[in-house]
CSV table of N, CA and C in Angstrom, one decimal:
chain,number,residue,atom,x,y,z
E,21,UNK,N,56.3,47.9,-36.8
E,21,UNK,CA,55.8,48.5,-35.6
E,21,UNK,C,54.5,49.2,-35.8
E,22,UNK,N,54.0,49.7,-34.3
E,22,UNK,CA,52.7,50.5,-35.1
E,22,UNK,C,52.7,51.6,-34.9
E,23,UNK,N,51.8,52.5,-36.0
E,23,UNK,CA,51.7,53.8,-36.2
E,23,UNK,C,51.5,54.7,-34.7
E,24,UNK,N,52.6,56.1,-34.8
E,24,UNK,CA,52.3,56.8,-34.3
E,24,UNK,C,53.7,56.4,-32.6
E,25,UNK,N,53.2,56.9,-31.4
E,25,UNK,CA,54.3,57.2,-30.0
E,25,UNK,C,53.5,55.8,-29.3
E,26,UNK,N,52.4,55.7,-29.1
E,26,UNK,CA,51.4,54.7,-28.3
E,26,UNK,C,51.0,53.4,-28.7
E,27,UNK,N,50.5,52.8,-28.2
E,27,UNK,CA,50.2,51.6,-28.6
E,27,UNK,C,51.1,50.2,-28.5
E,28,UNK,N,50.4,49.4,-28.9
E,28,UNK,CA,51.9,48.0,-29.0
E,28,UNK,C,52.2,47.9,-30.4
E,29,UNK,N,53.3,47.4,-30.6
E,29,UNK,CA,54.4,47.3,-31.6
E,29,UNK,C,54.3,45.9,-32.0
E,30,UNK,N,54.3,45.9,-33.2
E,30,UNK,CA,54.5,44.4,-33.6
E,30,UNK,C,56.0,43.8,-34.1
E,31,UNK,N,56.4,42.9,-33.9
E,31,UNK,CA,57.7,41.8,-34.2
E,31,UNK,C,56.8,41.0,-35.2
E,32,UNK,N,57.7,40.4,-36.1
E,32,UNK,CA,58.0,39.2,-36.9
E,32,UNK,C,58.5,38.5,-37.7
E,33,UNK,N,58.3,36.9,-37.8
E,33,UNK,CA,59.5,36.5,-38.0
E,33,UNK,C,58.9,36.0,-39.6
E,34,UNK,N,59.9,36.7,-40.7
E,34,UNK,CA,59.4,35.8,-42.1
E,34,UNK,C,60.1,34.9,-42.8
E,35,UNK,N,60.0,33.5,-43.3
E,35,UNK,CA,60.3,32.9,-44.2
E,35,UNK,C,60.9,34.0,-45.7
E,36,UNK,N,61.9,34.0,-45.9
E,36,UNK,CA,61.7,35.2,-47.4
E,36,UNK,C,61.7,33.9,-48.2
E,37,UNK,N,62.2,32.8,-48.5
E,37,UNK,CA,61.4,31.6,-49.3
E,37,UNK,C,60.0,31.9,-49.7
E,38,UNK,N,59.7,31.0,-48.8
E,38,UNK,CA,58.2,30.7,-48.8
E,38,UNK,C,57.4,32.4,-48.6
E,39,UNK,N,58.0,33.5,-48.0
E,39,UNK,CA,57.0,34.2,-47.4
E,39,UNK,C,55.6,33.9,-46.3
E,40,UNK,N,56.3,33.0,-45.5
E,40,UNK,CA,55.8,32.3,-44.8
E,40,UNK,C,56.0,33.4,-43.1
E,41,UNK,N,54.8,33.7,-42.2
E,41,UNK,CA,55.3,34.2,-41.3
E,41,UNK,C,55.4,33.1,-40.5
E,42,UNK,N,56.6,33.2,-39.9
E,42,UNK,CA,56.7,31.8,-38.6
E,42,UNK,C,56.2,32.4,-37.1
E,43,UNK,N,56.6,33.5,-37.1
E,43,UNK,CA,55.8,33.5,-35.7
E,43,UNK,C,55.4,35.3,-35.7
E,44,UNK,N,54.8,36.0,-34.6
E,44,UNK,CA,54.4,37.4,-34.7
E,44,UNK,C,54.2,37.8,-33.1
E,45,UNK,N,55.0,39.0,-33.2
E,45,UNK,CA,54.2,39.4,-31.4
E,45,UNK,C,53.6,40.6,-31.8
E,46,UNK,N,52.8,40.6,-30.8
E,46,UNK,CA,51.9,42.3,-31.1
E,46,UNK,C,51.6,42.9,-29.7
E,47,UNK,N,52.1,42.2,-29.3
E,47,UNK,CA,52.1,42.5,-28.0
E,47,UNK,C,53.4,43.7,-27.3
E,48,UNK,N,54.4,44.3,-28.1
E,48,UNK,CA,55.3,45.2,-28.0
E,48,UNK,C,55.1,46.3,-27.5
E,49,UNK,N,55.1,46.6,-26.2
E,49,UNK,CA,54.9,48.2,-26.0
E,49,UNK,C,55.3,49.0,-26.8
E,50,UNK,N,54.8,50.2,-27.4
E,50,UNK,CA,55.1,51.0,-28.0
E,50,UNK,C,55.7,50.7,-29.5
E,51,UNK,N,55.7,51.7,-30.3
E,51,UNK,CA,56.6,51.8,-31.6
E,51,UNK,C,58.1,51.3,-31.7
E,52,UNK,N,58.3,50.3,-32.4
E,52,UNK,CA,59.7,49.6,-32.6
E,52,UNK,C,59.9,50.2,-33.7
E,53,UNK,N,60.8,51.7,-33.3
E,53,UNK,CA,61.8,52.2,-34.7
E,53,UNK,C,62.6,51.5,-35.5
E,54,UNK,N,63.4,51.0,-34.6
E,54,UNK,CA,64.3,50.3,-35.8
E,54,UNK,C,64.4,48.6,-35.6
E,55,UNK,N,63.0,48.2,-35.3
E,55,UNK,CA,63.4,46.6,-35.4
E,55,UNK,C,64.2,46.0,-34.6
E,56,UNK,N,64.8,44.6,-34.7
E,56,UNK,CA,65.0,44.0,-34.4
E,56,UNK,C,66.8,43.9,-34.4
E,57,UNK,N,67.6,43.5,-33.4
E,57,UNK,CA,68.7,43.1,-33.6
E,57,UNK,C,68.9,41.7,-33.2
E,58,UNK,N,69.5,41.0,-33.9
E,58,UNK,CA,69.6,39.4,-33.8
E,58,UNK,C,70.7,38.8,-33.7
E,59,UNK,N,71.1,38.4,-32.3
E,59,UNK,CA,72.1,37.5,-32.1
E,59,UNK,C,72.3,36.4,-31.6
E,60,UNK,N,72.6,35.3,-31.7
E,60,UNK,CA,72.9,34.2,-31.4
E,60,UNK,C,71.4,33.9,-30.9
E,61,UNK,N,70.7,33.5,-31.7
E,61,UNK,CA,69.4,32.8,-31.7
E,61,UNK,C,68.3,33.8,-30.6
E,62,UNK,N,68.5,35.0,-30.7
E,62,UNK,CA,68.6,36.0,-29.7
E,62,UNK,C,67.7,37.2,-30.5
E,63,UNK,N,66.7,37.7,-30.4
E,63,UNK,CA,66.1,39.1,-30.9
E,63,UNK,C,66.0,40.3,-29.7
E,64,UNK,N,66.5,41.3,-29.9
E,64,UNK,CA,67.1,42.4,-28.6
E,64,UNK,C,65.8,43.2,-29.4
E,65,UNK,N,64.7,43.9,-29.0
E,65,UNK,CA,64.2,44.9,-29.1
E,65,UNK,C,64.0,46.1,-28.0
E,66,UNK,N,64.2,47.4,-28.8
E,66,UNK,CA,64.1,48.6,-28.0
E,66,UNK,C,62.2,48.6,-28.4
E,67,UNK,N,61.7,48.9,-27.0
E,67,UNK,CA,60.0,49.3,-26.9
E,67,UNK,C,60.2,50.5,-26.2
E,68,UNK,N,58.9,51.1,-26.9
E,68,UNK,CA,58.7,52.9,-26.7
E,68,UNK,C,58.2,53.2,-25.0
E,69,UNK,N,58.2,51.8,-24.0
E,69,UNK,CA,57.8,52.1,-22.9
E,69,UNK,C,59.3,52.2,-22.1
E,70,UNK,N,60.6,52.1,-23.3
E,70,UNK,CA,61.7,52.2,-22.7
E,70,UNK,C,62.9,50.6,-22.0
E,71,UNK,N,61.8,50.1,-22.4
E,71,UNK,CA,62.7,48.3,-21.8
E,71,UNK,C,62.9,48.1,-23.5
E,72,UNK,N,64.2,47.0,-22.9
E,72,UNK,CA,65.0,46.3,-23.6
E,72,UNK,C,64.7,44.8,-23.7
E,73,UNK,N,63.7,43.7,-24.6
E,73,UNK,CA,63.0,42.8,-24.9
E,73,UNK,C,64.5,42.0,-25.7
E,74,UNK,N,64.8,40.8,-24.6
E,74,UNK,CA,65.4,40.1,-25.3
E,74,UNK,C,64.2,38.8,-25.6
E,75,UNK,N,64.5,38.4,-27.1
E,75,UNK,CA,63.3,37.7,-27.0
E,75,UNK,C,64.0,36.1,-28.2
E,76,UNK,N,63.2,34.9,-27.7
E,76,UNK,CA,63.9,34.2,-28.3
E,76,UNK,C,63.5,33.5,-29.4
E,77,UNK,N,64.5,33.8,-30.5
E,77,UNK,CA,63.7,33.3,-31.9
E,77,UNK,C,63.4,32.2,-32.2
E,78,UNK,N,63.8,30.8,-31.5
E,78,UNK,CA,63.2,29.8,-32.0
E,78,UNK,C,62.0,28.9,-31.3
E,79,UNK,N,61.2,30.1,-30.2
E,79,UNK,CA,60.6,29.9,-29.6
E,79,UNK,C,59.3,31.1,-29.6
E,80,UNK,N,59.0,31.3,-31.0
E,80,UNK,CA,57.9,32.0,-31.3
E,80,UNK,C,57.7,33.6,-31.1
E,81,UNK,N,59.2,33.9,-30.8
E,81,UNK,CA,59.6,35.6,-29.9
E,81,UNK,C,59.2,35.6,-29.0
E,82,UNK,N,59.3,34.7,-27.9
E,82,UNK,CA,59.1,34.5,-26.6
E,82,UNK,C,59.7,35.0,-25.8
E,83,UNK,N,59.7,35.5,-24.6
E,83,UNK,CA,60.4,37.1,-24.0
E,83,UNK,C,61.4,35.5,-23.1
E,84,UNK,N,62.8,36.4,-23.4
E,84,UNK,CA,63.9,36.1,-22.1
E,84,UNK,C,63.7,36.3,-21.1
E,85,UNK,N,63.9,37.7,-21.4
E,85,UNK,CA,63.7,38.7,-20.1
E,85,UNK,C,63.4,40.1,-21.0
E,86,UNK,N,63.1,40.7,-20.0
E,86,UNK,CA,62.8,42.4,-20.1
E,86,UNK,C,63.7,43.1,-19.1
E,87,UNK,N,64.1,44.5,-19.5
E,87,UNK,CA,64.8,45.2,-18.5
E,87,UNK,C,64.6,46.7,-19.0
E,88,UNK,N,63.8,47.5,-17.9
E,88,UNK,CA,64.0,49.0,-17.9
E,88,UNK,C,65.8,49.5,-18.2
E,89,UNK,N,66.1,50.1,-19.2
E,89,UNK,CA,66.9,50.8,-20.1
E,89,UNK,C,67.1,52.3,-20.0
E,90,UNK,N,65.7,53.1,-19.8
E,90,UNK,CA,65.7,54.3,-19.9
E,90,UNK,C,64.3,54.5,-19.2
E,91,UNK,N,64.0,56.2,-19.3
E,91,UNK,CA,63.0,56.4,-18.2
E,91,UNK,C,61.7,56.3,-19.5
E,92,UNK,N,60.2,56.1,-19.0
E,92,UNK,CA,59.4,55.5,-20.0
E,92,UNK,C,59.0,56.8,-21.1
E,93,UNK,N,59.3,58.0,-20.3
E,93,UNK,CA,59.2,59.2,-21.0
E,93,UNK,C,59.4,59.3,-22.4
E,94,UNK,N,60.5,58.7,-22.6
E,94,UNK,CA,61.2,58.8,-24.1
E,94,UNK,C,59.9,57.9,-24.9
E,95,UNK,N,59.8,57.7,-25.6
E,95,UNK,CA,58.9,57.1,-26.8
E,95,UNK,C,60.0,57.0,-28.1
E,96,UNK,N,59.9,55.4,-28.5
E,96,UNK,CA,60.6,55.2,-30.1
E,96,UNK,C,61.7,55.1,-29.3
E,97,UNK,N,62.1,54.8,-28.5
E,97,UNK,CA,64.1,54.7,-28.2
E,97,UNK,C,64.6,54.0,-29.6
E,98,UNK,N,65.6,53.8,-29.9
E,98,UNK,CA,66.7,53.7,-30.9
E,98,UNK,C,67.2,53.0,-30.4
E,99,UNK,N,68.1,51.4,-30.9
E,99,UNK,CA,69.3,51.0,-31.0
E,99,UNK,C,70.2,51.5,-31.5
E,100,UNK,N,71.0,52.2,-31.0
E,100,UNK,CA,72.2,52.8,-32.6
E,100,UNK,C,73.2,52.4,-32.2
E,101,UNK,N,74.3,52.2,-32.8
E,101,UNK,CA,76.0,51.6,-32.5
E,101,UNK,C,76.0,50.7,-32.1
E,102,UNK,N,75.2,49.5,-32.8
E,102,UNK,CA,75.1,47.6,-32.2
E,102,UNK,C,76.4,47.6,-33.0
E,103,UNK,N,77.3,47.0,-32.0
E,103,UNK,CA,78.5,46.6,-32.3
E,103,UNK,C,78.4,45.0,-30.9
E,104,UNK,N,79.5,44.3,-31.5
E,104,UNK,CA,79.9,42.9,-30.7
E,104,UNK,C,81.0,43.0,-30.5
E,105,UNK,N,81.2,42.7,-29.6
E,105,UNK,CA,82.6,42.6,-28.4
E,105,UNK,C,82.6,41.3,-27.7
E,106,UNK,N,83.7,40.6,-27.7
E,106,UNK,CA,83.7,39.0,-26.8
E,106,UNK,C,82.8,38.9,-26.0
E,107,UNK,N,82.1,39.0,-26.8
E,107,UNK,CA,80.3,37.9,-26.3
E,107,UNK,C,79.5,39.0,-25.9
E,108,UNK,N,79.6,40.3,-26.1
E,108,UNK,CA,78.9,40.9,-26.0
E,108,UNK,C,78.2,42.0,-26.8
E,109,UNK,N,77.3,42.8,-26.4
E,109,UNK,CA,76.8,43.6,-27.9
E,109,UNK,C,76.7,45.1,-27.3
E,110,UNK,N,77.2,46.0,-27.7
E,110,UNK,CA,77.3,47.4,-27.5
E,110,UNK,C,76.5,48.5,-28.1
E,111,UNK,N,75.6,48.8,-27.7
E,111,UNK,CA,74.0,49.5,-28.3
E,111,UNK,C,74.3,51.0,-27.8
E,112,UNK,N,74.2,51.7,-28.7
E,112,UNK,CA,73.6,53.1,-27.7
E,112,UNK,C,72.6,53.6,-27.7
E,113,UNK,N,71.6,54.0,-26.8
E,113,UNK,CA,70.4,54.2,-26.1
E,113,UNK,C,69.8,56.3,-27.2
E,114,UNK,N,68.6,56.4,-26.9
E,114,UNK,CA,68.0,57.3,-28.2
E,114,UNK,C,69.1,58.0,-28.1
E,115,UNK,N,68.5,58.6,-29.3
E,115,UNK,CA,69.9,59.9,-29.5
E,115,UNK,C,70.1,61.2,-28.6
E,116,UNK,N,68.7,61.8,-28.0
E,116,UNK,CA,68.6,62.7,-26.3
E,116,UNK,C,69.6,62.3,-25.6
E,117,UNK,N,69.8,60.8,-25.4
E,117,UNK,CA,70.1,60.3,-23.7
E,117,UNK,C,71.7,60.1,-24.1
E,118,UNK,N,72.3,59.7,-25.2
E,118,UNK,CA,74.0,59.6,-24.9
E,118,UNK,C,74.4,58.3,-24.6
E,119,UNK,N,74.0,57.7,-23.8
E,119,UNK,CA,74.2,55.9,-22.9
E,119,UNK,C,74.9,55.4,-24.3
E,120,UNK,N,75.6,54.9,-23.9
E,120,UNK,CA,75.8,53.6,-24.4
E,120,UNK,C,76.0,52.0,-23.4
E,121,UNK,N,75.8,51.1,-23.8
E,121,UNK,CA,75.0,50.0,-22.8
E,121,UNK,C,75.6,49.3,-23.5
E,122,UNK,N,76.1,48.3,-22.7
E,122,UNK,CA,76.4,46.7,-22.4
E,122,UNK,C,75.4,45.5,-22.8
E,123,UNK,N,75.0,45.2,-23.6
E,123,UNK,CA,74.0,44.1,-23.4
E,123,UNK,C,74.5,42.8,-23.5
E,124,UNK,N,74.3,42.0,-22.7
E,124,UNK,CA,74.9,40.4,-22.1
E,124,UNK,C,73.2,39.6,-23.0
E,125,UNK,N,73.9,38.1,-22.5
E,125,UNK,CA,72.6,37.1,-22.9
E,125,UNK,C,72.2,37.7,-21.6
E,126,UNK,N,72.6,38.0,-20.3
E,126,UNK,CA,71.8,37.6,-19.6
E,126,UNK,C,70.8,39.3,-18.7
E,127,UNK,N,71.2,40.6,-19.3
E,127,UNK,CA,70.8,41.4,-19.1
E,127,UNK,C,71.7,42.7,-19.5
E,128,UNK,N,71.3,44.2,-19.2
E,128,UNK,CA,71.6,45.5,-19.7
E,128,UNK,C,72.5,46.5,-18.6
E,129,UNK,N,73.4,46.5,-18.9
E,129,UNK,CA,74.5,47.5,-17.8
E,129,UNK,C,74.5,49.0,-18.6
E,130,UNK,N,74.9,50.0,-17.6
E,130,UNK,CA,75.2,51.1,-18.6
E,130,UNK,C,77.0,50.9,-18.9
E,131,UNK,N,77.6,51.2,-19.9
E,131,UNK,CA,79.4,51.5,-20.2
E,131,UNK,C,79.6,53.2,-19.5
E,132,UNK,N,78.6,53.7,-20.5
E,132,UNK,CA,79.2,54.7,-20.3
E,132,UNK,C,77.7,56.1,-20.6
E,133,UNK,N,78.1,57.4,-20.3
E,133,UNK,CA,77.1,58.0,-20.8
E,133,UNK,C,77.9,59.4,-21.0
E,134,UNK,N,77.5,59.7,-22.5
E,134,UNK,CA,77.9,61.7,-22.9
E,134,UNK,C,76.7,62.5,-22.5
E,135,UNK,N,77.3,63.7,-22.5
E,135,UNK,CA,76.6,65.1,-22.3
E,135,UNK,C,75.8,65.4,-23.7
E,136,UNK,N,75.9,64.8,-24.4
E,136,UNK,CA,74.9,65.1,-25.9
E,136,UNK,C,74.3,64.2,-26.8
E,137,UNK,N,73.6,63.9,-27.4
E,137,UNK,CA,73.2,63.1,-28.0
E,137,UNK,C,74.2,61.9,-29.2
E,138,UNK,N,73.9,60.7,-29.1
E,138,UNK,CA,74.4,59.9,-30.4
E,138,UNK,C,73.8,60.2,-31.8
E,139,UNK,N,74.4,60.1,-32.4
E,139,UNK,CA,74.0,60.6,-33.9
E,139,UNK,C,73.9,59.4,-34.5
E,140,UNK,N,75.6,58.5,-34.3
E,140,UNK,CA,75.2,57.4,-34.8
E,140,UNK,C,77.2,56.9,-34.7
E,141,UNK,N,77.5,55.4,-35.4
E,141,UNK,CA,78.6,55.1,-34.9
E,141,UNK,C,78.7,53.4,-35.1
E,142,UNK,N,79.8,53.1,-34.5
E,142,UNK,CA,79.7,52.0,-34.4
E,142,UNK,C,81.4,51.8,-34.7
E,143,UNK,N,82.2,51.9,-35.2
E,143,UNK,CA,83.4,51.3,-36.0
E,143,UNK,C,84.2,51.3,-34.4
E,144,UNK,N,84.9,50.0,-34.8
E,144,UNK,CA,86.0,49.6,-33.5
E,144,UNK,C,87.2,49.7,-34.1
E,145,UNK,N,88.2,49.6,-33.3
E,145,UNK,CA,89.5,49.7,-34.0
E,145,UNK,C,90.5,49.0,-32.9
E,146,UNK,N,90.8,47.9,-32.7
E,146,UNK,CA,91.4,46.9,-31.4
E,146,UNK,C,90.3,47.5,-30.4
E,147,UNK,N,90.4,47.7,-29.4
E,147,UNK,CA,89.4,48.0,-27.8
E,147,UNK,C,89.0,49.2,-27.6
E,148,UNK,N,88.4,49.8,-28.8
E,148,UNK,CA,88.5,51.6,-29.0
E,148,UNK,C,87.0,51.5,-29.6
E,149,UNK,N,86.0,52.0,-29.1
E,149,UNK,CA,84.8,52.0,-30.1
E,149,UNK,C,84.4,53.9,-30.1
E,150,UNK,N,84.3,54.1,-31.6
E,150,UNK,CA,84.2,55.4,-32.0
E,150,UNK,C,82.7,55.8,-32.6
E,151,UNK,N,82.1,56.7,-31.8
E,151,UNK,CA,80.4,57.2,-31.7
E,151,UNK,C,80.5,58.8,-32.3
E,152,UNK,N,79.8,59.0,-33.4
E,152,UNK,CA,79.4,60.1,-33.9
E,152,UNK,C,78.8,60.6,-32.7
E,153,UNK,N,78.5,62.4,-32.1
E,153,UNK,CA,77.8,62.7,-31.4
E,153,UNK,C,77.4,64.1,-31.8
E,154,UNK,N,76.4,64.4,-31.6
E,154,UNK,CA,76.0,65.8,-31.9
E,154,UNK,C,77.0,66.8,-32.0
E,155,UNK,N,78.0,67.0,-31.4
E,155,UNK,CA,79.1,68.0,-31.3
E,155,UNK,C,80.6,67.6,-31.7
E,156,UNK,N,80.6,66.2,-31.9
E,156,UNK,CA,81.7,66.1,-32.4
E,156,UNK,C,82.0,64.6,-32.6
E,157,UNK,N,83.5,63.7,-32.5
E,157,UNK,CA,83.3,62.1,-32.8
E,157,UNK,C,84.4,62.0,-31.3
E,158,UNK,N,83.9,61.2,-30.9
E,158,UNK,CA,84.2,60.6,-29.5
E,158,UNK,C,84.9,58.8,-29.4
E,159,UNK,N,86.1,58.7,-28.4
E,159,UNK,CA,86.4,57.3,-28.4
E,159,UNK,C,86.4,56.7,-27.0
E,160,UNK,N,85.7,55.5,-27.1
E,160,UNK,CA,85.7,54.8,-26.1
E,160,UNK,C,86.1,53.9,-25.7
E,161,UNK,N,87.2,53.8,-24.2
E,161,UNK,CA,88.1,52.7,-24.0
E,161,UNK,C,87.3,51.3,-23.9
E,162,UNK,N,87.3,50.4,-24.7
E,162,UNK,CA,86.4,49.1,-23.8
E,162,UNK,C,86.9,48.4,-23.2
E,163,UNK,N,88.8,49.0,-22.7
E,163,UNK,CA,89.3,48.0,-21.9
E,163,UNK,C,89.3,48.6,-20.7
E,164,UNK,N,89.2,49.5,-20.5
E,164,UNK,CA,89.0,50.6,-19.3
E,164,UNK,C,87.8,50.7,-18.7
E,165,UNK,N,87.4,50.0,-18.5
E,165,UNK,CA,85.9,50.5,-18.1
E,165,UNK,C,84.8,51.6,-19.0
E,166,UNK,N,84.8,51.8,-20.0
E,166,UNK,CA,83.8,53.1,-20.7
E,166,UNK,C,84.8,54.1,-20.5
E,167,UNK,N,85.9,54.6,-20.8
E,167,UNK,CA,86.7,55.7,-20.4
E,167,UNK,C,86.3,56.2,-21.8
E,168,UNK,N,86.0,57.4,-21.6
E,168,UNK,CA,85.7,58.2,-23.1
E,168,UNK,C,86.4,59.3,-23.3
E,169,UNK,N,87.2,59.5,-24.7
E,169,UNK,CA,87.6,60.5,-24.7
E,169,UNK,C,87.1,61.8,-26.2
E,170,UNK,N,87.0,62.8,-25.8
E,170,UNK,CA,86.3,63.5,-27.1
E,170,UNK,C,88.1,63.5,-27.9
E,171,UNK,N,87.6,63.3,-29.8
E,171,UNK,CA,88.6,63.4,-30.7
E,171,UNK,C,88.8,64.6,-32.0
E,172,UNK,N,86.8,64.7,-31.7
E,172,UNK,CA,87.1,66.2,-33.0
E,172,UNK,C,85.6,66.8,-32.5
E,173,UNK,N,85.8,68.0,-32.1
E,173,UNK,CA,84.6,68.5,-31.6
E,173,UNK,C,84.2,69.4,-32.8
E,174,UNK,N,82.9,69.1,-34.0
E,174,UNK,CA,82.4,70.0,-34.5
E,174,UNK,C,81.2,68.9,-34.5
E,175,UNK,N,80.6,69.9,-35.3
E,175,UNK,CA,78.9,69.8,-35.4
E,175,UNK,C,79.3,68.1,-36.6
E,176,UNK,N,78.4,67.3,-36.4
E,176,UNK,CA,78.9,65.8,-37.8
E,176,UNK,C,77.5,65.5,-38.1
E,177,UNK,N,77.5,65.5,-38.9
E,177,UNK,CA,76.3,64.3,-39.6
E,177,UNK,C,76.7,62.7,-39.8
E,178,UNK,N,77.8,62.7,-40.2
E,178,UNK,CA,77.8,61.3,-40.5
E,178,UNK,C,79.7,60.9,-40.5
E,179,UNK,N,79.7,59.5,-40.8
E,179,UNK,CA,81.5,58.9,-40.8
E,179,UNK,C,81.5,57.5,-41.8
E,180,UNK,N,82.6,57.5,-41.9
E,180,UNK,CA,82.7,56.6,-43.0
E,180,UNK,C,84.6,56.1,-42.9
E,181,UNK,N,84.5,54.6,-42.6
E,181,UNK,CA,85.6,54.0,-42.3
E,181,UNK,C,86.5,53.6,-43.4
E,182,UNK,N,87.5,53.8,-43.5
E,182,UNK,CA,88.3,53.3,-44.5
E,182,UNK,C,89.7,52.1,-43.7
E,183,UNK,N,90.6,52.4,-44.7
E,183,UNK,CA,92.1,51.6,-44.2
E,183,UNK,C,92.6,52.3,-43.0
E,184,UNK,N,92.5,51.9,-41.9
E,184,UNK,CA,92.8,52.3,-40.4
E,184,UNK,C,92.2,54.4,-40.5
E,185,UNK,N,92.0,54.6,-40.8
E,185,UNK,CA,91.5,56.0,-41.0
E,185,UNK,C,89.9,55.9,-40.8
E,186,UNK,N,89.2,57.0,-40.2
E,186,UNK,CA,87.7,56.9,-39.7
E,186,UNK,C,87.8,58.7,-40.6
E,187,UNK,N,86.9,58.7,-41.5
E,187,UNK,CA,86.4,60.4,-42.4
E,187,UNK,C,85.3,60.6,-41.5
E,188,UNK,N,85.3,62.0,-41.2
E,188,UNK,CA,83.6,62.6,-40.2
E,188,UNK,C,83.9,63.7,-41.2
C-alpha cells in the first residue's frame, strides 16, 4: 500500500517462482493495511475511502464490483475475522466500528454490529463464530441471524484455540 492515510494504494500480483509481477493496481483509494484476501479466484480489498474492492485475479485485479462498507471518515479500515461459512466469507470491519459483515461473490450485508471495538477473532465452532473485543470475547449465532451473545467480559489482548476449548 502507500505511505501514510491519503493517497492510492497499490495491489499486486507476484509469481514467487519466477518473481515475476503478473499484474499491479495503483489505482486503490487509500492505504491497504492489511492486503488482500483471496477467494475463489476472488481478491476482497478494504480501501481507506472505506469500500470493499472485490477484484478479479485472473483478470489483471480488475474490479467486480465496489461497495461502500463504512463511512469514508475512517482511513486504513481492517479486514479482521476473515472466516468462510457455506460460500460465504465473514470479515469484521476496523476495530472503532465493531460490524462484522457478510461478504457474498456478489456483494457486502451487515451480520451484526457491537458496542466496542474488534480486537481480532475468527475461530468457529459448528454455527458459533467467536470475536475477541475490547472488553471481553463475544459469540455469534450464524444460524440465527447475527444473534450475539457476550461470554467473558474483561479487558483481552489476544486467544488461542485448542481441543474444543478457546484460551483468552
Amino acid at each position: 500500500g502507500s505511505e501514510g492515510k491519503a493517497g492510492n494504494g497499490s495491489l499486486a500480483a507476484v509469481n514467487l517462482n519466477t518473481r515475476e509481477i503478473l499484474w499491479k493496481r495503483d489505482d486503490l483509494p487509500g492505504m491497504l493495511e492489511r492486503g488482500a484476501y483471496v477467494e475463489s479466484q476472488r481478491a476482497f480489498v478494504a480501501c481507506g475511502d472505506g469500500v470493499l474492492y472485490c477484484l478479479d485475479v485472473n483478470n489483471k485485479g480488475g474490479t467486480i464490483w465496489a461497495q461502500q462498507y463504512m463511512s469514508k471518515k475512517a482511513a486504513a479500515p481492517r479486514l479482521l475475522v476473515p472466516h468462510r461459512h457455506e460460500g460465504i466469507m465473514l470479515v469484521g470491519t476496523p476495530e472503532f466500528d465493531g460490524r462484522i459483515m457478510v461478504v457474498s461473490r456478489d456483494g457486502v450485508t451487515e451480520l451484526c454490529q457491537f458496542n466496542q471495538r474488534i480486537i481480532g477473532g475468527g475461530w468457529r465452532n459448528q454455527n458459533r463464530l467467536y470475536v475477541i473485543l475490547a472488553q471481553g470475547l463475544a459469540v455469534v449465532n450464524l444460524d440465527r441471524d447475527g444473534a450475539k451473545k457476550m461470554l467473558l467480559e474483561a479487558e483481552m489482548v489476544s486467544a488461542c484455540e485448542g481441543k474444543d476449548l478457546l484460551y483468552a
